[in-house]
PDB file of C-alpha atoms in Angstrom:
ATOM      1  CA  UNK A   1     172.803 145.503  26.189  1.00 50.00           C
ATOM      2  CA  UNK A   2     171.667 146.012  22.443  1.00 52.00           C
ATOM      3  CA  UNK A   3     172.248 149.604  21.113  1.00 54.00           C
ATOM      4  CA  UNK A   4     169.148 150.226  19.250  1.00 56.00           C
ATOM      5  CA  UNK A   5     170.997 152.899  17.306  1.00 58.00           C
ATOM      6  CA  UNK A   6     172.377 149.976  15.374  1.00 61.00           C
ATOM      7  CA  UNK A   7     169.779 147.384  15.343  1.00 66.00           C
ATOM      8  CA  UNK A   8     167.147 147.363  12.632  1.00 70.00           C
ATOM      9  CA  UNK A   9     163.675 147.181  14.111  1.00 69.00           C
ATOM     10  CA  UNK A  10     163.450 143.813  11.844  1.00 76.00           C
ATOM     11  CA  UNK A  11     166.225 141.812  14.324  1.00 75.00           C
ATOM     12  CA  UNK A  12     163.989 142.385  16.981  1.00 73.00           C
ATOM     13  CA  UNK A  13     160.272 141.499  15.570  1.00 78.00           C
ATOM     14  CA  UNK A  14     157.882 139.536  17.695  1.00 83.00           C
ATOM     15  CA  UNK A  15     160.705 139.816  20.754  1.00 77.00           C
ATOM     16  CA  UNK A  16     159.746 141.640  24.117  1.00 76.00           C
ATOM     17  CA  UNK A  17     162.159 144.759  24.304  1.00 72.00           C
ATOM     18  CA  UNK A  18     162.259 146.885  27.501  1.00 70.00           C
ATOM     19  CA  UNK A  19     162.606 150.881  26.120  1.00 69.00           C
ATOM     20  CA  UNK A  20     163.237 154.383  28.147  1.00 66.00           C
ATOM     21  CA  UNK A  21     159.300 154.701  28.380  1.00 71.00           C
ATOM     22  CA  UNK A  22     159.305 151.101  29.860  1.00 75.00           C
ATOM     23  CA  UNK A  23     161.379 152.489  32.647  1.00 78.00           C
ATOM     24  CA  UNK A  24     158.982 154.661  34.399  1.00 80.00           C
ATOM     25  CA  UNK A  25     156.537 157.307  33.622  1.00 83.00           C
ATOM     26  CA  UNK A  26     156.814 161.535  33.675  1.00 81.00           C
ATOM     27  CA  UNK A  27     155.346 161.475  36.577  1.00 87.00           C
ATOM     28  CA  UNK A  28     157.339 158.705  38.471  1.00 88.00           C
ATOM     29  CA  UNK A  29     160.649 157.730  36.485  1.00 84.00           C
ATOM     30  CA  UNK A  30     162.937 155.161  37.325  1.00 81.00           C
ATOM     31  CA  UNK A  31     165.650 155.608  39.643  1.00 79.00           C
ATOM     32  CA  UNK A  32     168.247 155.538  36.561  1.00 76.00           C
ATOM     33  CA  UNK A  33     166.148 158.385  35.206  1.00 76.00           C
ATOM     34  CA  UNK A  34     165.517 160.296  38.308  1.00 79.00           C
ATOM     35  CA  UNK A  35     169.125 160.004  38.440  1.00 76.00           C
ATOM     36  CA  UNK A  36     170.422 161.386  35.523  1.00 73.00           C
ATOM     37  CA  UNK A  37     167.697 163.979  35.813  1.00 75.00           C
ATOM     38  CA  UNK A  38     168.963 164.939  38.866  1.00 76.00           C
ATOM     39  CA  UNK A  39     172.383 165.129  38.104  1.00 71.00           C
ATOM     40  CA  UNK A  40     171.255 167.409  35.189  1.00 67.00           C
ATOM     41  CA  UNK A  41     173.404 165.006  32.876  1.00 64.00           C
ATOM     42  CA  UNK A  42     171.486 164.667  30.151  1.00 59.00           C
ATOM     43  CA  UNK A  43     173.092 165.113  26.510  1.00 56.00           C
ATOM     44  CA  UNK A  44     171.355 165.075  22.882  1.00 55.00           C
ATOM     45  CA  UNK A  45     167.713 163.290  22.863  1.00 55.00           C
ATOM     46  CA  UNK A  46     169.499 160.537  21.055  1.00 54.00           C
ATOM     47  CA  UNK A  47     172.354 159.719  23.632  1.00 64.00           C
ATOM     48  CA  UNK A  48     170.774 159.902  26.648  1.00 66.00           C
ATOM     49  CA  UNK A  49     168.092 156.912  26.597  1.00 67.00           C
ATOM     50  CA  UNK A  50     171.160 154.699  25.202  1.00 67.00           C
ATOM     51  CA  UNK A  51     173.299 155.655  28.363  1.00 68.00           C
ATOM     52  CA  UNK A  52     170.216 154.899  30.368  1.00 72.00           C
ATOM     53  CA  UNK A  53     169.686 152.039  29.256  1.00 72.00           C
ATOM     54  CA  UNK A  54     172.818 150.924  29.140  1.00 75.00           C
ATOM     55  CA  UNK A  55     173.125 151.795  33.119  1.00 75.00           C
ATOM     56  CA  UNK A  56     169.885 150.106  33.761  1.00 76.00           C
ATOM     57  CA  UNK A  57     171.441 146.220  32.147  1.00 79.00           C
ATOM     58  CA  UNK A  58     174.220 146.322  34.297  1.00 80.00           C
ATOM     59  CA  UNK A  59     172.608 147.323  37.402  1.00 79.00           C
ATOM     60  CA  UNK A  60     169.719 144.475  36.367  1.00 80.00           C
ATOM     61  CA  UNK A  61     172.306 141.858  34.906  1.00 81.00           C
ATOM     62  CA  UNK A  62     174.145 142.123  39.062  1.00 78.00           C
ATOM     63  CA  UNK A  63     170.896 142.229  40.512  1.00 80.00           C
ATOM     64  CA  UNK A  64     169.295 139.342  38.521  1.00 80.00           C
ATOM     65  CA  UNK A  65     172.112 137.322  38.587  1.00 78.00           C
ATOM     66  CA  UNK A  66     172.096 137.755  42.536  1.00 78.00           C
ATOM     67  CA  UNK A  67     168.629 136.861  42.779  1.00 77.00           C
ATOM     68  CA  UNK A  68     169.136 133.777  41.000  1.00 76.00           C
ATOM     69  CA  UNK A  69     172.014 132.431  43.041  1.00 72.00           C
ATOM     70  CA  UNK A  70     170.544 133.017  46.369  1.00 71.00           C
ATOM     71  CA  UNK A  71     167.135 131.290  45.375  1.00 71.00           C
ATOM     72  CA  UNK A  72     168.705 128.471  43.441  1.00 68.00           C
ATOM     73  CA  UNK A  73     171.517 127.295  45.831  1.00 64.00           C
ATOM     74  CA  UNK A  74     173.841 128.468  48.684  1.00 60.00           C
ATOM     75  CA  UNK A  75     176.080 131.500  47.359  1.00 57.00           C
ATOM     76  CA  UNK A  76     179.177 129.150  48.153  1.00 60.00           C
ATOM     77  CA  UNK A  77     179.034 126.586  45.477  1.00 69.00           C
ATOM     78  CA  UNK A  78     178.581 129.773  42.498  1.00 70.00           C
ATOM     79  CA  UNK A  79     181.443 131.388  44.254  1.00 73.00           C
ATOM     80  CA  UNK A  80     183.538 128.159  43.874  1.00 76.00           C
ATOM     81  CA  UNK A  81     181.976 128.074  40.312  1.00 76.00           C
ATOM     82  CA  UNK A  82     182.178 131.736  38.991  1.00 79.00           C
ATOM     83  CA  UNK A  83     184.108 133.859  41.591  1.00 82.00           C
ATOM     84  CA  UNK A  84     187.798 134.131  40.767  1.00 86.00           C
ATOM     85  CA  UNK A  85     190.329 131.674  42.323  1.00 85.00           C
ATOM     86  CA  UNK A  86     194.072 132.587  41.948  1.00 84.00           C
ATOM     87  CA  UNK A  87     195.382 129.127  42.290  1.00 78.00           C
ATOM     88  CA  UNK A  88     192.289 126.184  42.157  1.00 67.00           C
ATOM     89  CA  UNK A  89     194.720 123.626  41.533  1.00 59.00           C
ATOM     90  CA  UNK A  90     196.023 123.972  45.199  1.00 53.00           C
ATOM     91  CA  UNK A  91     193.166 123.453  47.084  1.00 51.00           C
ATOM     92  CA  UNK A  92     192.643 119.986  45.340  1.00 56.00           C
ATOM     93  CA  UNK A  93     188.897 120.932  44.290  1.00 58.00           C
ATOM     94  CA  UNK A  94     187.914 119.071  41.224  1.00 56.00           C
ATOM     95  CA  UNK A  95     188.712 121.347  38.268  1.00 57.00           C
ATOM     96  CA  UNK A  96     186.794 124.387  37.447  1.00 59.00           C
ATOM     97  CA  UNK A  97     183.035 124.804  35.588  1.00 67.00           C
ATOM     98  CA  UNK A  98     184.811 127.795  33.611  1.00 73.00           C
ATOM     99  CA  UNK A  99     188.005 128.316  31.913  1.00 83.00           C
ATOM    100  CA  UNK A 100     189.949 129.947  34.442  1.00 83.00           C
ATOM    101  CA  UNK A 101     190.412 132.764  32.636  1.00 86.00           C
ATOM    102  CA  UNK A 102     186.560 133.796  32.282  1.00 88.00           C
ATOM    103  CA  UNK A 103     186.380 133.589  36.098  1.00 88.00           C
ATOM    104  CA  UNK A 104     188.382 137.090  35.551  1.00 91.00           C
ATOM    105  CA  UNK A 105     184.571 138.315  34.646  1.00 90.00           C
ATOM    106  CA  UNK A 106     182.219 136.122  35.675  1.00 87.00           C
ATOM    107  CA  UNK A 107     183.394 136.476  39.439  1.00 89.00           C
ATOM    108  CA  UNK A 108     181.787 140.556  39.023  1.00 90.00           C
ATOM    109  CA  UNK A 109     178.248 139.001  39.159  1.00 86.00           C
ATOM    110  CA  UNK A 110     178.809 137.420  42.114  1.00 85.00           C
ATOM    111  CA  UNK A 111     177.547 138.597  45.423  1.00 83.00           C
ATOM    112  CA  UNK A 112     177.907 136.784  48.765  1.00 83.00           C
ATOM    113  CA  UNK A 113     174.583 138.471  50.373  1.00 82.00           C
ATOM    114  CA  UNK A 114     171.983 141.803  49.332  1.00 80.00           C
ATOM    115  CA  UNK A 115     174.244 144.356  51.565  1.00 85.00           C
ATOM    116  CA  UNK A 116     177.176 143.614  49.144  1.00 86.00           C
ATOM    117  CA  UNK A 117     175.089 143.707  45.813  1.00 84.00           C
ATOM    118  CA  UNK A 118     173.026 146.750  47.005  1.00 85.00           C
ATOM    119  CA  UNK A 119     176.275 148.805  48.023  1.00 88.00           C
ATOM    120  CA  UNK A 120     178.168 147.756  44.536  1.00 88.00           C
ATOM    121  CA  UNK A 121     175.008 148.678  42.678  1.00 85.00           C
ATOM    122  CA  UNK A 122     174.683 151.714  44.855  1.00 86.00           C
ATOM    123  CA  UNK A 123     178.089 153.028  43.824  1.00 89.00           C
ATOM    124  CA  UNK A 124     177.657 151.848  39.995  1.00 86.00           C
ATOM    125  CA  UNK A 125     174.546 153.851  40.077  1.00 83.00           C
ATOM    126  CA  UNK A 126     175.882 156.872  41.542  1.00 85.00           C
ATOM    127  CA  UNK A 127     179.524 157.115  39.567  1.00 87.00           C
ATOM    128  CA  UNK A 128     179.003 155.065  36.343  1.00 86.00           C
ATOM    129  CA  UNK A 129     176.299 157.423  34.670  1.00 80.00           C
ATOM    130  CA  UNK A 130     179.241 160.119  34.026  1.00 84.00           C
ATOM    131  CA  UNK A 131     181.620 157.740  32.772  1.00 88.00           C
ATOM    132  CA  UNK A 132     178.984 156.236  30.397  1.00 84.00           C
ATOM    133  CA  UNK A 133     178.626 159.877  29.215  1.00 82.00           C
ATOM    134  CA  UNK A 134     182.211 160.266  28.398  1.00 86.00           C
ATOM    135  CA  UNK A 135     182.866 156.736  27.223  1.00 87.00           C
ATOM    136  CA  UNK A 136     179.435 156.243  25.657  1.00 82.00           C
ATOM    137  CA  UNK A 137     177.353 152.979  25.715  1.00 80.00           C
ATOM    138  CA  UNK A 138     179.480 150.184  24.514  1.00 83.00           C
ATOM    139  CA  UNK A 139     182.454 151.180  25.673  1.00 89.00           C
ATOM    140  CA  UNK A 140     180.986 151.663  29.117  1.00 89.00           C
ATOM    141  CA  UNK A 141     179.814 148.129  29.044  1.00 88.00           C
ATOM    142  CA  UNK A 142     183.593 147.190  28.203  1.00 91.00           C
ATOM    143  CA  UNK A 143     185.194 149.537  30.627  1.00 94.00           C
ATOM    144  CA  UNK A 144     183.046 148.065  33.463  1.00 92.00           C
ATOM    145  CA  UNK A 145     184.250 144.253  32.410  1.00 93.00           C
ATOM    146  CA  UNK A 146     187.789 145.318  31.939  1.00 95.00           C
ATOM    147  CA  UNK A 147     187.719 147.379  35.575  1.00 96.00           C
ATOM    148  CA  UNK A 148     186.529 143.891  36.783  1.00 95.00           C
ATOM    149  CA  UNK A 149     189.344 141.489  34.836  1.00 95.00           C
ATOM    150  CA  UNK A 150     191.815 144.690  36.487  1.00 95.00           C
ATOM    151  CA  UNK A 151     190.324 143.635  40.288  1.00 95.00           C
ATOM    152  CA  UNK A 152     191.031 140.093  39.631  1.00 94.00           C
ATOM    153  CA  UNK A 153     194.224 140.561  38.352  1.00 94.00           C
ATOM    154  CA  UNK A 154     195.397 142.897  41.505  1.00 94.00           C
ATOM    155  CA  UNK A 155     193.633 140.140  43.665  1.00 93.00           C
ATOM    156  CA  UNK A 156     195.765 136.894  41.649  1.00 92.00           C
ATOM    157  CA  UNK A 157     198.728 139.259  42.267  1.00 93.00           C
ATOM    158  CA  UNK A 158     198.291 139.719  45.580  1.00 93.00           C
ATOM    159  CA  UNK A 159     197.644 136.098  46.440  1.00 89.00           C
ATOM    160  CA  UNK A 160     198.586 133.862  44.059  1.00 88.00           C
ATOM    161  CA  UNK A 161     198.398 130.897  45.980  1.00 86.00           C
ATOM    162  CA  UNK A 162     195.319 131.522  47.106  1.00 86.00           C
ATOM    163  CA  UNK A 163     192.532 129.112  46.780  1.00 82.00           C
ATOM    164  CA  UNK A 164     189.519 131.775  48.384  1.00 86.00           C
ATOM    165  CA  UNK A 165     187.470 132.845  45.514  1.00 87.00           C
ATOM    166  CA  UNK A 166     187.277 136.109  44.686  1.00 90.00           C
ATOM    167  CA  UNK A 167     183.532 137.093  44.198  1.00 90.00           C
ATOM    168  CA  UNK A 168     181.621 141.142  43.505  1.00 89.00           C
ATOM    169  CA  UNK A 169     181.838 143.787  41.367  1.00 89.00           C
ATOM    170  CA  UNK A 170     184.183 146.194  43.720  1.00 92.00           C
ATOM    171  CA  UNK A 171     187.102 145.470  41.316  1.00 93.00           C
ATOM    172  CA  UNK A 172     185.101 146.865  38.814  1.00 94.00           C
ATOM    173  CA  UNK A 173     182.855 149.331  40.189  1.00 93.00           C
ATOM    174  CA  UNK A 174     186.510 150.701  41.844  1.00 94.00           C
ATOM    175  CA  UNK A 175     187.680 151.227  38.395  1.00 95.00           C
ATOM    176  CA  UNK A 176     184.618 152.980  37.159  1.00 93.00           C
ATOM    177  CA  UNK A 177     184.840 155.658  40.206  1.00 92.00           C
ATOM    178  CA  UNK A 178     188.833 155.892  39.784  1.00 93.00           C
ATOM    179  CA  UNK A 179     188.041 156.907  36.249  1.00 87.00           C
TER     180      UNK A 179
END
């Protein structure tokens, strides 16, 4: 996501931009807005449509991403691609898409079927709008990515040898309720 707070309007000229009105309407909001409304967790007018919005990309960015695996191909060959594999060299697979390392991220996005994107979402939805409010927008966004590089780092320590790719965002979405 792209703080507006910090873009001039200029950057963004002639460019489709979703805002908080895009979202959903008085009468009907969105369910990021219906949730922070109902968790009364609203702060200045200024702060509050950045942490929704900021909410609303990462719950999209999982859910788009998902959508695009499971049309495009069988989740398998993305999690061989993306998900997190603590020792790909031992299972004599041709050598990865992705630096290893960025697998410590990309593996977050994801999903092996809707149940496990819907119930990682679910949770994100539910915890992550308080910790955006303490963290605030950017830092969120690198909280939830570093929560995620923490999972796969527990999971390469666990099973080093392992050539099972690690794929979701319960590393990070653990993280963001610990916190």
């Amino acid at each position: 996501p792209v703080m507006s707070c910090v873009i001039p309007v200029s950057v963004v000229q002639n460019r489709d931009i979703t805002t908080l009105e895009g979202l959903g309407t008085a009468d009907a909001p969105g369910p990021v807005q219906q949730a922070f409304i109902d968790e009364q967790a609203a702060q200045c007018g200024y702060c509050i449509a950045g942490m929704i919005m900021s909410a609303q990309a990462l719950l999209a960015a999982n859910l788009i991403f998902f959508a695009i695996v499971f049309i495009a191909s069988p989740v398998a060959g993305f999690a061989e691609a993306l998900g997190l594999t603590p020792s790909p060299a031992a299972s004599g697979e041709a050598p990865p898409a992705l630096p290893w390392a960025l697998t410590f991220v990309t593996y977050t996005f994801v999903h092996a079927n809707w149940l496990h994107v819907i119930g990682n979402m679910l949770f994100l939805w539910v915890f992550g709008d308080d910790i955006e409010k303490a963290l605030g927008h950017f830092r969120f966004v690198l909280f939830y990515l570093l929560c995620g590089a923490g999972g796969g780092i527990a999971y390469y320590l666990s099973a080093p040898g392992s050539h099972t790719p690690l794929i979701g965002a319960s590393g990070a979405v653990a993280g963001i309720i610990a916190a």
